Coordinates of C-alpha atoms and ligand atoms in Angstrom, one line a residue:
X436 CA 0.0 0.0 0.0
X437 CA 1.0 3.6 -0.4
X438 CA 1.2 5.7 2.8
X439 CA -1.3 8.5 3.4
X440 CA 0.0 11.9 2.4
X441 CA 2.1 13.8 4.9
X442 CA 4.3 17.0 5.2
X443 CA 8.0 16.4 5.5
X444 CA 10.5 18.5 7.4
X445 CA 14.3 17.8 7.8
X446 CA 15.7 20.1 10.5
X447 CA 19.4 20.4 11.0
X448 CA 19.4 20.8 14.9
X449 CA 17.7 19.0 17.7
X450 CA 16.0 22.2 18.9
X451 CA 14.4 22.7 15.5
X452 CA 13.2 19.1 15.5
X453 CA 11.6 19.4 18.9
X454 CA 10.0 22.7 17.8
X455 CA 8.6 21.0 14.7
X456 CA 7.2 18.2 16.7
X457 CA 5.7 20.5 19.3
X458 CA 4.0 22.8 16.7
X459 CA 2.5 19.8 14.8
X460 CA 1.1 18.2 18.0
X461 CA 0.1 14.6 18.2
X462 CA -0.1 14.3 14.4
X463 CA 3.7 14.4 14.0
X464 CA 6.2 11.5 14.0
X465 CA 9.9 11.3 14.0
X466 CA 11.6 9.2 11.2
X467 CA 15.1 7.9 11.7
X468 CA 16.2 4.9 9.5
X469 CA 12.6 4.2 8.5
X470 CA 13.1 0.4 8.8
X471 CA 10.2 0.0 11.2
X472 CA 8.2 3.1 10.6
X473 CA 7.9 2.9 6.8
X474 CA 6.1 -0.5 6.8
X475 CA 3.8 0.9 9.5
X476 CA 3.0 3.9 7.2
X477 CA 2.6 1.7 4.2
X478 CA 0.1 -0.5 6.0
X479 CA -1.6 2.7 7.3
X480 CA -1.3 1.6 10.9
X481 CA -0.1 5.1 11.5
X482 CA -1.1 8.2 9.5
X483 CA 0.9 11.1 10.7
X484 CA 0.4 14.4 9.0
X485 CA 4.0 15.6 9.5
X486 CA 7.2 13.5 9.4
X487 CA 10.2 15.0 11.2
X488 CA 13.3 13.5 9.6
X489 CA 16.4 13.3 12.0
X490 CA 18.8 12.4 9.1
X491 CA 20.3 15.8 8.7
X492 CA 21.2 16.4 12.4
X493 CA 24.9 15.6 12.4
X494 CA 25.2 15.8 16.2
X495 CA 23.1 12.7 16.5
X496 CA 25.6 10.4 14.8
X497 CA 28.7 8.7 16.2
X498 CA 30.2 7.2 19.3
X499 CA 32.5 9.1 21.7
X500 CA 34.1 8.6 25.1
X501 CA 33.0 10.7 28.1
X502 CA 34.9 9.7 31.2
X503 CA 33.7 6.3 32.4
X504 CA 30.9 6.2 29.8
X505 CA 30.5 5.8 26.0
X506 CA 28.0 8.1 24.4
X507 CA 26.2 6.7 21.3
X508 CA 24.2 9.2 19.2
X509 CA 20.6 8.0 18.5
X510 CA 21.2 8.2 14.7
X511 CA 24.2 6.0 14.7
X512 CA 23.4 3.1 12.4
X513 CA 23.5 -0.6 13.4
X514 CA 26.4 -1.0 11.0
X515 CA 28.4 1.7 12.7
X516 CA 27.7 0.2 16.1
X517 CA 28.9 -3.2 14.9
X518 CA 32.3 -2.0 13.7
X519 CA 33.0 0.8 16.2
X520 CA 36.3 0.2 18.1
X521 CA 35.2 2.0 21.3
X522 CA 32.1 -0.2 21.5
X523 CA 34.2 -3.4 20.8
X524 CA 36.5 -2.4 23.7
X525 CA 34.1 -1.0 26.3
X526 CA 30.7 -2.4 25.5
X527 CA 31.2 -5.6 23.4
X528 CA 27.7 -6.8 24.3
X529 CA 26.2 -4.1 22.1
X530 CA 28.3 -5.2 19.1
X531 CA 27.4 -8.8 19.6
X532 CA 23.7 -8.0 19.7
X533 CA 23.8 -5.7 16.7
X534 CA 25.5 -8.4 14.7
X535 CA 22.3 -10.4 14.9
X536 CA 19.9 -7.7 13.7
X537 CA 18.3 -8.5 10.4
X538 CA 20.5 -8.3 7.3
X539 CA 23.2 -5.9 6.0
X540 CA 20.7 -3.7 4.2
X541 CA 18.6 -3.1 7.4
X542 CA 21.8 -2.6 9.5
X543 CA 23.0 0.1 7.1
X544 CA 19.7 2.1 7.4
X545 CA 18.3 1.3 10.8
X546 CA 19.5 3.3 13.8
X547 CA 20.5 2.5 17.4
X548 CA 18.0 5.1 18.8
X549 CA 15.2 4.1 16.4
X550 CA 15.4 0.5 17.7
X551 CA 15.1 1.7 21.3
X552 CA 12.4 4.2 20.6
X553 CA 10.4 1.6 18.7
X554 CA 10.6 -0.8 21.7
X555 CA 9.6 -3.9 19.9
X556 CA 9.7 -6.7 22.5
X557 CA 11.5 -8.9 19.9
X558 CA 14.0 -6.2 19.1
X559 CA 17.6 -7.1 19.8
X560 CA 19.0 -3.9 21.3
X561 CA 16.7 -3.1 24.3
X562 CA 17.9 -6.1 26.4
X563 CA 21.6 -5.4 26.1
X564 CA 20.9 -1.7 26.9
X565 CA 19.1 -2.8 30.0
X566 CA 21.8 -5.3 31.0
X567 CA 24.5 -2.6 30.7
X568 CA 22.5 -0.1 32.9
X569 CA 22.5 2.5 30.1
X570 CA 21.0 6.0 30.5
X571 CA 18.8 7.3 27.7
X572 CA 19.1 11.1 27.1
X573 CA 15.8 12.7 25.8
X574 CA 15.4 16.2 24.4
X575 CA 12.0 18.0 24.7
X576 CA 10.6 21.5 24.8
X577 CA 11.9 22.0 28.4
X578 CA 15.4 20.8 27.7
X579 CA 17.1 17.4 28.3
X580 CA 16.5 14.7 30.8
X581 CA 18.1 11.3 31.4
X582 CA 16.1 8.1 32.0
X583 CA 17.6 4.8 33.1
X584 CA 16.9 1.9 30.7
X585 CA 14.9 0.1 33.5
X586 CA 12.4 3.0 33.3
X587 CA 12.6 3.8 29.6
X588 CA 10.9 0.6 28.4
X589 CA 7.4 0.8 29.7
X590 CA 5.3 -1.7 27.7
X591 CA 4.8 -3.1 24.2
X592 CA 6.0 -0.4 21.8
X593 CA 5.8 2.1 24.6
X594 CA 8.6 4.1 26.2
X595 CA 9.2 7.1 28.4
X596 CA 9.3 9.3 25.3
X597 CA 6.5 11.9 25.1
X598 CA 5.1 12.7 21.6
X599 CA 7.2 15.9 21.3
X600 CA 10.4 14.4 22.6
X601 CA 13.4 12.9 20.8
X602 CA 15.9 10.3 22.0
X603 CA 19.2 12.0 21.4
X604 CA 21.9 9.7 22.8
X605 CA 22.6 6.7 25.0
X606 CA 25.2 6.8 27.8
X607 CA 26.7 3.4 28.2
X608 CA 28.8 2.8 31.4
X609 CA 32.1 1.3 30.2
X610 CA 32.3 -2.5 30.8
X611 CA 35.9 -2.8 29.9
X612 CA 37.3 -6.3 30.4
X613 CA 33.9 -7.9 30.8
X614 CA 33.1 -11.1 28.9
X615 CA 29.9 -10.7 26.8
X616 CA 27.7 -12.6 24.5
X617 CA 24.2 -12.3 22.9
X618 CA 22.5 -15.6 22.1
X619 CA 19.6 -15.4 19.8
X620 CA 17.1 -18.1 18.8
X621 CA 15.0 -17.5 15.6
X622 CA 13.5 -20.0 13.2
X623 CA 15.0 -18.7 10.1
X624 CA 18.2 -16.8 9.5
X625 CA 18.0 -12.9 9.8
X626 CA 14.6 -13.1 11.5
X627 CA 13.5 -11.5 14.7
X628 CA 14.2 -13.1 18.1
X629 CA 11.8 -15.8 19.3
X630 CA 13.9 -15.4 22.5
X631 CA 17.4 -14.0 23.1
X632 CA 19.7 -13.5 26.0
X633 CA 22.2 -10.7 26.6
X634 CA 24.9 -11.7 29.1
X635 CA 27.9 -9.8 30.4
X636 CA 30.1 -11.1 33.3
X637 CA 33.3 -10.0 35.0
X638 CA 35.7 -12.4 36.7
X639 CA 38.9 -12.1 38.7
X640 CA 40.3 -15.0 36.7
X641 CA 38.7 -17.8 38.7
X642 CA 35.5 -16.3 40.3
X643 CA 32.6 -14.4 38.8
X644 CA 32.6 -11.0 40.5
X645 CA 29.8 -9.2 38.6
X646 CA 27.0 -10.4 36.2
X647 CA 24.4 -8.7 34.1
X648 CA 21.8 -10.7 32.2
X649 CA 18.7 -9.6 30.3
X650 CA 16.2 -11.3 28.2
X651 CA 14.6 -10.4 24.8
X652 CA 10.9 -11.3 24.0
X653 CA 10.2 -12.8 27.4
X654 CA 7.6 -10.1 28.3
X655 CA 6.2 -6.8 26.9
X656 CA 9.6 -5.2 27.7
X657 CA 13.1 -6.5 28.1
X658 CA 13.5 -8.3 31.4
X659 CA 16.5 -8.4 33.8
X660 CA 17.3 -12.0 34.9
X661 CA 18.1 -11.1 38.5
X662 CA 17.9 -14.7 39.7
X663 CA 20.6 -15.7 37.3
X664 CA 22.8 -12.7 38.2
X665 CA 22.5 -13.4 41.9
X666 CA 23.3 -17.1 41.4
X667 CA 26.4 -16.3 39.4
X668 CA 28.2 -13.8 41.6
X669 CA 30.8 -15.4 43.9
X670 CA 30.7 -18.7 42.0
X671 CA 33.7 -20.2 40.1
X672 CA 33.6 -19.5 36.4
X673 CA 32.7 -23.1 35.6
X674 CA 30.2 -25.0 33.4
X675 CA 28.5 -26.3 36.6
X676 CA 28.0 -22.9 38.0
X677 CA 26.6 -21.7 34.7
X678 CA 24.1 -24.6 34.5
X679 CA 22.9 -24.0 38.0
X680 CA 22.5 -20.2 37.4
X681 CA 20.7 -20.6 34.1
X682 CA 18.0 -22.7 35.7
X683 CA 16.7 -19.3 37.2
X684 CA 16.4 -17.6 33.8
X685 CA 12.6 -17.9 33.4
X686 CA 11.7 -16.8 37.0
X687 CA 9.1 -14.0 37.1
X688 CA 8.7 -13.9 33.3
X689 CA 5.4 -13.6 31.3
X690 CA 6.5 -14.5 27.8
X691 CA 4.2 -13.8 24.8
X692 CA 2.2 -16.6 23.2
X693 CA 2.0 -16.6 19.4
X694 CA 2.2 -18.8 16.3
X695 CA 5.9 -19.5 17.0
X696 CA 5.8 -20.7 20.6
X697 CA 3.8 -20.9 23.8
X698 CA 4.9 -19.5 27.1
X699 CA 6.3 -22.8 28.5
X700 CA 8.5 -23.3 25.4
X701 CA 9.8 -19.8 25.6
X702 CA 10.7 -20.3 29.2
X703 CA 12.6 -23.4 28.4
X704 CA 14.4 -21.5 25.6
X705 CA 15.3 -18.8 28.1
X706 CA 17.0 -21.3 30.4
X707 CA 18.9 -23.1 27.5
X708 CA 20.0 -19.8 25.8
X709 CA 21.1 -18.3 29.1
X710 CA 23.4 -21.3 29.6
X711 CA 24.7 -20.9 26.1
X712 CA 25.2 -17.2 26.3
X713 CA 27.1 -17.5 29.6
X714 CA 29.3 -20.4 28.3
X715 CA 30.1 -18.4 25.2
X716 CA 30.9 -15.3 27.1
X717 CA 33.2 -17.0 29.7
X718 CA 34.5 -19.5 27.2
X719 CA 33.8 -22.6 29.3
Ligands
LIG534 P1 12.3 4.2 12.3 O1 11.7 3.1 11.6 O2 12.6 5.4 11.6 O3 11.4 4.6 13.6 C1 10.9 3.6 14.4 C2 10.0 4.3 15.5 O4 10.9 5.0 16.4 C3 9.1 5.4 15.0 O5 7.9 5.4 15.8 C4 9.8 6.7 15.2 O6 9.0 7.8 15.3 C5 10.6 6.4 16.4 N1 11.9 7.0 16.5 C6 13.0 6.7 15.8 N2 14.1 7.4 16.2 C7 13.7 8.2 17.2 C8 14.3 9.1 18.1 N3 15.7 9.3 18.0 N4 13.6 9.7 19.1 C9 12.3 9.4 19.2 N5 11.6 8.6 18.4 C10 12.3 7.9 17.4 N6 15.4 -5.3 14.6 C11 15.9 -6.1 15.5 O7 16.2 -5.7 16.6 N7 16.2 -7.4 15.2 C12 15.9 -8.0 13.9 O8 16.1 -9.1 13.7 C13 15.2 -7.1 13.0 N8 14.9 -7.6 11.8 C14 14.4 -6.7 10.8 C15 14.1 -7.2 9.6 C16 13.6 -6.3 8.6 C17 13.3 -6.9 7.2 C18 13.3 -5.0 8.9 C19 12.8 -4.0 7.9 C20 13.6 -4.5 10.2 C21 14.1 -5.3 11.1 N9 14.5 -4.9 12.4 C22 15.0 -5.7 13.3 C23 14.2 -3.5 12.8 C24 15.4 -2.6 12.6 O9 16.3 -2.8 13.6 C25 15.0 -1.1 12.7 O10 16.1 -0.4 12.3 C26 14.6 -0.6 14.0 O11 13.5 -1.3 14.6 C27 14.1 0.9 14.0 O12 15.1 1.8 13.7 P2 14.9 2.9 12.6 O13 16.1 3.8 12.7 O14 14.7 2.3 11.2 O15 13.6 3.7 13.1

């Protein structure tokens, strides 16, 4: 189908973009890479009268260091996250997860911020962002505010963003020296996650000293696997400890039921994939 007609603006600053959104009211929508929004427009599931394109705002692209954090611009593409040397060194989990998103065409157009703002429960970037305790920086008519990932994702396709706000950047605490892996299960190559697990752990060589684990598509938002994290810390970095911790992966989850899998199957997948993610991360 062809989208309903709309006006198009392409501001060159964040302030101009926020002003355009505010003036247009609830009929406006931001467009980033268009990889999720364009199909929605073509199916006429959304019919905004104004599209505010962020593509010309240079400040929103790229990765930089800021003390003990990395700052990733919202318009940084998946492809650029995948190959960025700072992310490889300080937040390898993000690179691992981005590797699994769709195909090269989508990764060249789709953006880091667009994936988070879209908040698809099967999307591959929200869980790693939650696991790494990232802060999401939002610009609106009253200035900027910072929201922890645990508060940003609120429900299915619903975030802390108001209609006239823009996600501008993501602050990622450096996880230098952590072992990380993203284990994704899908039925066909390049498809969305049926379930996936984002895992990052730190060891002192023999013992696990810190652990962060979050699950994709095990609820309406990404879910932190706190039972697994608690079971890992203080344990030796062995296959036995991983197996025991992974048994906690499905605790407190309410996975979706759809044509791919029922809740029980997804919970079993979560346990199996958590074990695999941790084993790959630690190298046991
Ligand atoms: P857009 O499509 O432009 O926008 C998406 C939504 O977010 C819109 O509502 C828009 O208004 C809003 N938005 C975007 N940026 C901002 C911002 N900075 N501030 C406020 N609101 C904003 N994703 C996966 O994670 N895993 C997959 O396996 C996967 N497979 C895919 C396969 C195909 C064939 C396609 C087309 C997409 C797939 N995707 C997958 C989605 C892809 O990752 C998209 O890039 C992503 O979901 C949205 O990013 P975008 O930049 O294209 O955003």
